[in-house]
mmCIF file of C-alpha atoms in Angstrom:
data_model
loop_
_atom_site.group_PDB
_atom_site.id
_atom_site.type_symbol
_atom_site.label_atom_id
_atom_site.label_comp_id
_atom_site.label_asym_id
_atom_site.label_seq_id
_atom_site.Cartn_x
_atom_site.Cartn_y
_atom_site.Cartn_z
ATOM 1 C CA UNK A 1 -75.346 -56.595 190.837
ATOM 2 C CA UNK A 2 -76.889 -53.300 192.181
ATOM 3 C CA UNK A 3 -75.026 -51.431 194.845
ATOM 4 C CA UNK A 4 -75.678 -48.341 196.570
ATOM 5 C CA UNK A 5 -73.315 -45.626 198.081
ATOM 6 C CA UNK A 6 -73.400 -41.970 198.675
ATOM 7 C CA UNK A 7 -71.231 -40.002 196.325
ATOM 8 C CA UNK A 8 -70.683 -36.403 197.049
ATOM 9 C CA UNK A 9 -73.875 -36.161 199.088
ATOM 10 C CA UNK A 10 -76.123 -38.007 196.634
ATOM 11 C CA UNK A 11 -77.219 -41.657 196.959
ATOM 12 C CA UNK A 12 -76.130 -43.576 193.858
ATOM 13 C CA UNK A 13 -77.086 -46.978 192.822
ATOM 14 C CA UNK A 14 -74.768 -48.756 190.198
ATOM 15 C CA UNK A 15 -75.195 -52.172 188.583
ATOM 16 C CA UNK A 16 -71.642 -53.564 188.301
ATOM 17 C CA UNK A 17 -69.623 -56.459 189.345
ATOM 18 C CA UNK A 18 -68.798 -56.191 193.017
ATOM 19 C CA UNK A 19 -65.105 -56.398 192.396
ATOM 20 C CA UNK A 20 -65.009 -53.511 190.015
ATOM 21 C CA UNK A 21 -62.576 -50.887 191.375
ATOM 22 C CA UNK A 22 -64.424 -47.832 192.834
ATOM 23 C CA UNK A 23 -62.372 -45.574 190.589
ATOM 24 C CA UNK A 24 -63.866 -47.026 187.427
ATOM 25 C CA UNK A 25 -67.399 -46.826 188.843
ATOM 26 C CA UNK A 26 -66.737 -43.126 189.644
ATOM 27 C CA UNK A 27 -65.161 -42.270 186.303
ATOM 28 C CA UNK A 28 -66.761 -44.569 183.743
ATOM 29 C CA UNK A 29 -70.213 -45.163 185.291
ATOM 30 C CA UNK A 30 -70.901 -41.926 187.072
ATOM 31 C CA UNK A 31 -68.829 -39.677 184.715
ATOM 32 C CA UNK A 32 -66.741 -37.780 187.382
ATOM 33 C CA UNK A 33 -63.203 -37.602 186.086
ATOM 34 C CA UNK A 34 -61.530 -35.479 188.657
ATOM 35 C CA UNK A 35 -60.222 -38.583 190.412
ATOM 36 C CA UNK A 36 -57.284 -39.932 188.321
ATOM 37 C CA UNK A 37 -56.003 -43.239 187.197
ATOM 38 C CA UNK A 38 -52.206 -43.418 187.250
ATOM 39 C CA UNK A 39 -50.406 -46.472 188.723
ATOM 40 C CA UNK A 40 -53.172 -48.906 189.316
ATOM 41 C CA UNK A 41 -51.552 -50.225 192.405
ATOM 42 C CA UNK A 42 -52.406 -47.751 194.997
ATOM 43 C CA UNK A 43 -48.848 -46.192 195.293
ATOM 44 C CA UNK A 44 -49.273 -42.783 193.566
ATOM 45 C CA UNK A 45 -52.444 -41.393 195.314
ATOM 46 C CA UNK A 46 -53.959 -39.868 192.067
ATOM 47 C CA UNK A 47 -56.953 -41.898 192.646
ATOM 48 C CA UNK A 48 -57.528 -40.721 196.330
ATOM 49 C CA UNK A 49 -61.013 -40.175 197.538
ATOM 50 C CA UNK A 50 -62.545 -39.991 201.013
ATOM 51 C CA UNK A 51 -64.584 -42.828 202.423
ATOM 52 C CA UNK A 52 -66.486 -41.659 205.545
ATOM 53 C CA UNK A 53 -63.780 -39.092 205.941
ATOM 54 C CA UNK A 54 -60.791 -41.395 205.626
ATOM 55 C CA UNK A 55 -58.638 -41.512 202.498
ATOM 56 C CA UNK A 56 -58.642 -44.542 200.372
ATOM 57 C CA UNK A 57 -57.170 -45.468 197.074
ATOM 58 C CA UNK A 58 -60.036 -46.003 194.749
ATOM 59 C CA UNK A 59 -57.950 -47.963 192.178
ATOM 60 C CA UNK A 60 -57.764 -50.821 194.616
ATOM 61 C CA UNK A 61 -61.129 -50.508 196.491
ATOM 62 C CA UNK A 62 -63.706 -52.938 195.167
ATOM 63 C CA UNK A 63 -67.172 -50.984 194.869
ATOM 64 C CA UNK A 64 -68.692 -53.558 197.162
ATOM 65 C CA UNK A 65 -66.546 -52.182 199.955
ATOM 66 C CA UNK A 66 -68.124 -48.737 199.374
ATOM 67 C CA UNK A 67 -71.758 -49.876 199.691
ATOM 68 C CA UNK A 68 -73.691 -47.765 202.282
ATOM 69 C CA UNK A 69 -70.646 -45.557 202.741
ATOM 70 C CA UNK A 70 -70.093 -41.821 202.120
ATOM 71 C CA UNK A 71 -67.635 -41.233 199.275
ATOM 72 C CA UNK A 72 -66.230 -37.797 198.485
ATOM 73 C CA UNK A 73 -64.276 -37.011 195.386
ATOM 74 C CA UNK A 74 -62.537 -33.796 194.401
ATOM 75 C CA UNK A 75 -65.812 -32.651 192.706
ATOM 76 C CA UNK A 76 -67.661 -33.039 196.077
ATOM 77 C CA UNK A 77 -64.873 -31.715 198.331
ATOM 78 C CA UNK A 78 -66.759 -28.606 199.589
ATOM 79 C CA UNK A 79 -66.103 -28.805 203.302
ATOM 80 C CA UNK A 80 -64.591 -25.646 205.020
ATOM 81 C CA UNK A 81 -61.305 -27.422 205.027
ATOM 82 C CA UNK A 82 -61.428 -28.483 201.341
ATOM 83 C CA UNK A 83 -62.372 -24.898 200.247
ATOM 84 C CA UNK A 84 -59.565 -23.287 202.221
ATOM 85 C CA UNK A 85 -57.137 -25.769 200.602
ATOM 86 C CA UNK A 86 -58.398 -25.119 197.084
ATOM 87 C CA UNK A 87 -58.090 -21.244 197.737
ATOM 88 C CA UNK A 88 -54.546 -21.710 199.173
ATOM 89 C CA UNK A 89 -53.625 -23.899 196.182
ATOM 90 C CA UNK A 90 -54.699 -21.138 193.849
ATOM 91 C CA UNK A 91 -53.124 -18.259 195.740
ATOM 92 C CA UNK A 92 -49.797 -20.242 195.937
ATOM 93 C CA UNK A 93 -50.127 -21.406 192.308
ATOM 94 C CA UNK A 94 -49.335 -24.948 193.526
ATOM 95 C CA UNK A 95 -50.062 -26.988 190.339
ATOM 96 C CA UNK A 96 -47.844 -27.282 187.448
ATOM 97 C CA UNK A 97 -49.164 -30.079 185.298
ATOM 98 C CA UNK A 98 -52.141 -30.619 187.594
ATOM 99 C CA UNK A 99 -52.543 -34.280 187.257
ATOM 100 C CA UNK A 100 -51.950 -35.159 190.870
ATOM 101 C CA UNK A 101 -53.854 -32.228 192.233
ATOM 102 C CA UNK A 102 -57.104 -33.995 193.116
ATOM 103 C CA UNK A 103 -55.428 -36.547 195.154
ATOM 104 C CA UNK A 104 -53.130 -33.900 196.783
ATOM 105 C CA UNK A 105 -56.242 -31.871 197.859
ATOM 106 C CA UNK A 106 -58.070 -34.939 198.942
ATOM 107 C CA UNK A 107 -55.006 -36.150 200.991
ATOM 108 C CA UNK A 108 -54.615 -32.692 202.529
ATOM 109 C CA UNK A 109 -58.305 -32.453 203.414
ATOM 110 C CA UNK A 110 -57.902 -35.805 205.239
ATOM 111 C CA UNK A 111 -54.860 -34.507 207.047
ATOM 112 C CA UNK A 112 -56.441 -31.199 208.133
ATOM 113 C CA UNK A 113 -59.578 -32.884 209.370
ATOM 114 C CA UNK A 114 -57.889 -35.007 211.816
ATOM 115 C CA UNK A 115 -55.065 -32.608 212.504
ATOM 116 C CA UNK A 116 -56.016 -28.941 212.074
ATOM 117 C CA UNK A 117 -52.391 -27.598 212.722
ATOM 118 C CA UNK A 118 -49.784 -30.096 211.543
ATOM 119 C CA UNK A 119 -46.103 -29.633 211.704
ATOM 120 C CA UNK A 120 -44.039 -29.856 208.535
ATOM 121 C CA UNK A 121 -42.934 -33.410 209.606
ATOM 122 C CA UNK A 122 -46.639 -34.346 210.056
ATOM 123 C CA UNK A 123 -47.587 -32.758 206.622
ATOM 124 C CA UNK A 124 -44.727 -34.534 204.893
ATOM 125 C CA UNK A 125 -45.794 -37.903 206.500
ATOM 126 C CA UNK A 126 -49.422 -37.579 205.585
ATOM 127 C CA UNK A 127 -48.612 -36.455 201.928
ATOM 128 C CA UNK A 128 -45.923 -38.998 201.278
ATOM 129 C CA UNK A 129 -48.311 -41.420 199.575
ATOM 130 C CA UNK A 130 -49.449 -38.871 196.901
ATOM 131 C CA UNK A 131 -46.788 -38.390 194.513
ATOM 132 C CA UNK A 132 -46.182 -35.279 192.400
ATOM 133 C CA UNK A 133 -44.509 -35.629 189.149
ATOM 134 C CA UNK A 134 -43.519 -31.984 188.992
ATOM 135 C CA UNK A 135 -42.048 -32.047 192.572
ATOM 136 C CA UNK A 136 -44.164 -29.058 193.949
ATOM 137 C CA UNK A 137 -43.954 -30.505 197.418
ATOM 138 C CA UNK A 138 -42.864 -27.241 199.065
ATOM 139 C CA UNK A 139 -45.779 -25.422 197.560
ATOM 140 C CA UNK A 140 -48.001 -28.072 198.618
ATOM 141 C CA UNK A 141 -46.716 -27.941 202.114
ATOM 142 C CA UNK A 142 -47.053 -24.045 202.180
ATOM 143 C CA UNK A 143 -50.637 -24.308 200.798
ATOM 144 C CA UNK A 144 -51.364 -26.839 203.660
ATOM 145 C CA UNK A 145 -49.965 -24.592 206.285
ATOM 146 C CA UNK A 146 -51.833 -21.424 204.780
ATOM 147 C CA UNK A 147 -55.041 -23.291 204.705
ATOM 148 C CA UNK A 148 -54.683 -24.568 208.432
ATOM 149 C CA UNK A 149 -53.887 -20.962 209.455
ATOM 150 C CA UNK A 150 -57.087 -19.679 207.713
ATOM 151 C CA UNK A 151 -59.360 -22.062 209.509
#
């Protein structure tokens, strides 16, 4: 079944089963591999994308729920907020293995878009659903604060 959604500013049409998880459409059908598969049950946040500016877990979201919506992956995260976060991530050398970073940056982007100057507690709460196997949480929090200060 043909479905259309906007991915990173480009209208895309895919012919897949409506219950296909958005993650697999993004990765397998459209070739964007920055969004990661990890747990498959929406608990780790590696598959996070923005849908109309709100964070969603693409491993759980059927592509049919994304039709006629704006989806942003790490590859298309180029807003002022996302750029500030990516720069802070690099300056503070946040990643170790890097696997969770796309989900971390997407989650942080959603946070700063709705709350441009979060407290440590607000950062911790917003980021709690995005796990880091390397436990770089202090650097993640510092990068979010640095990005917020630069905006």
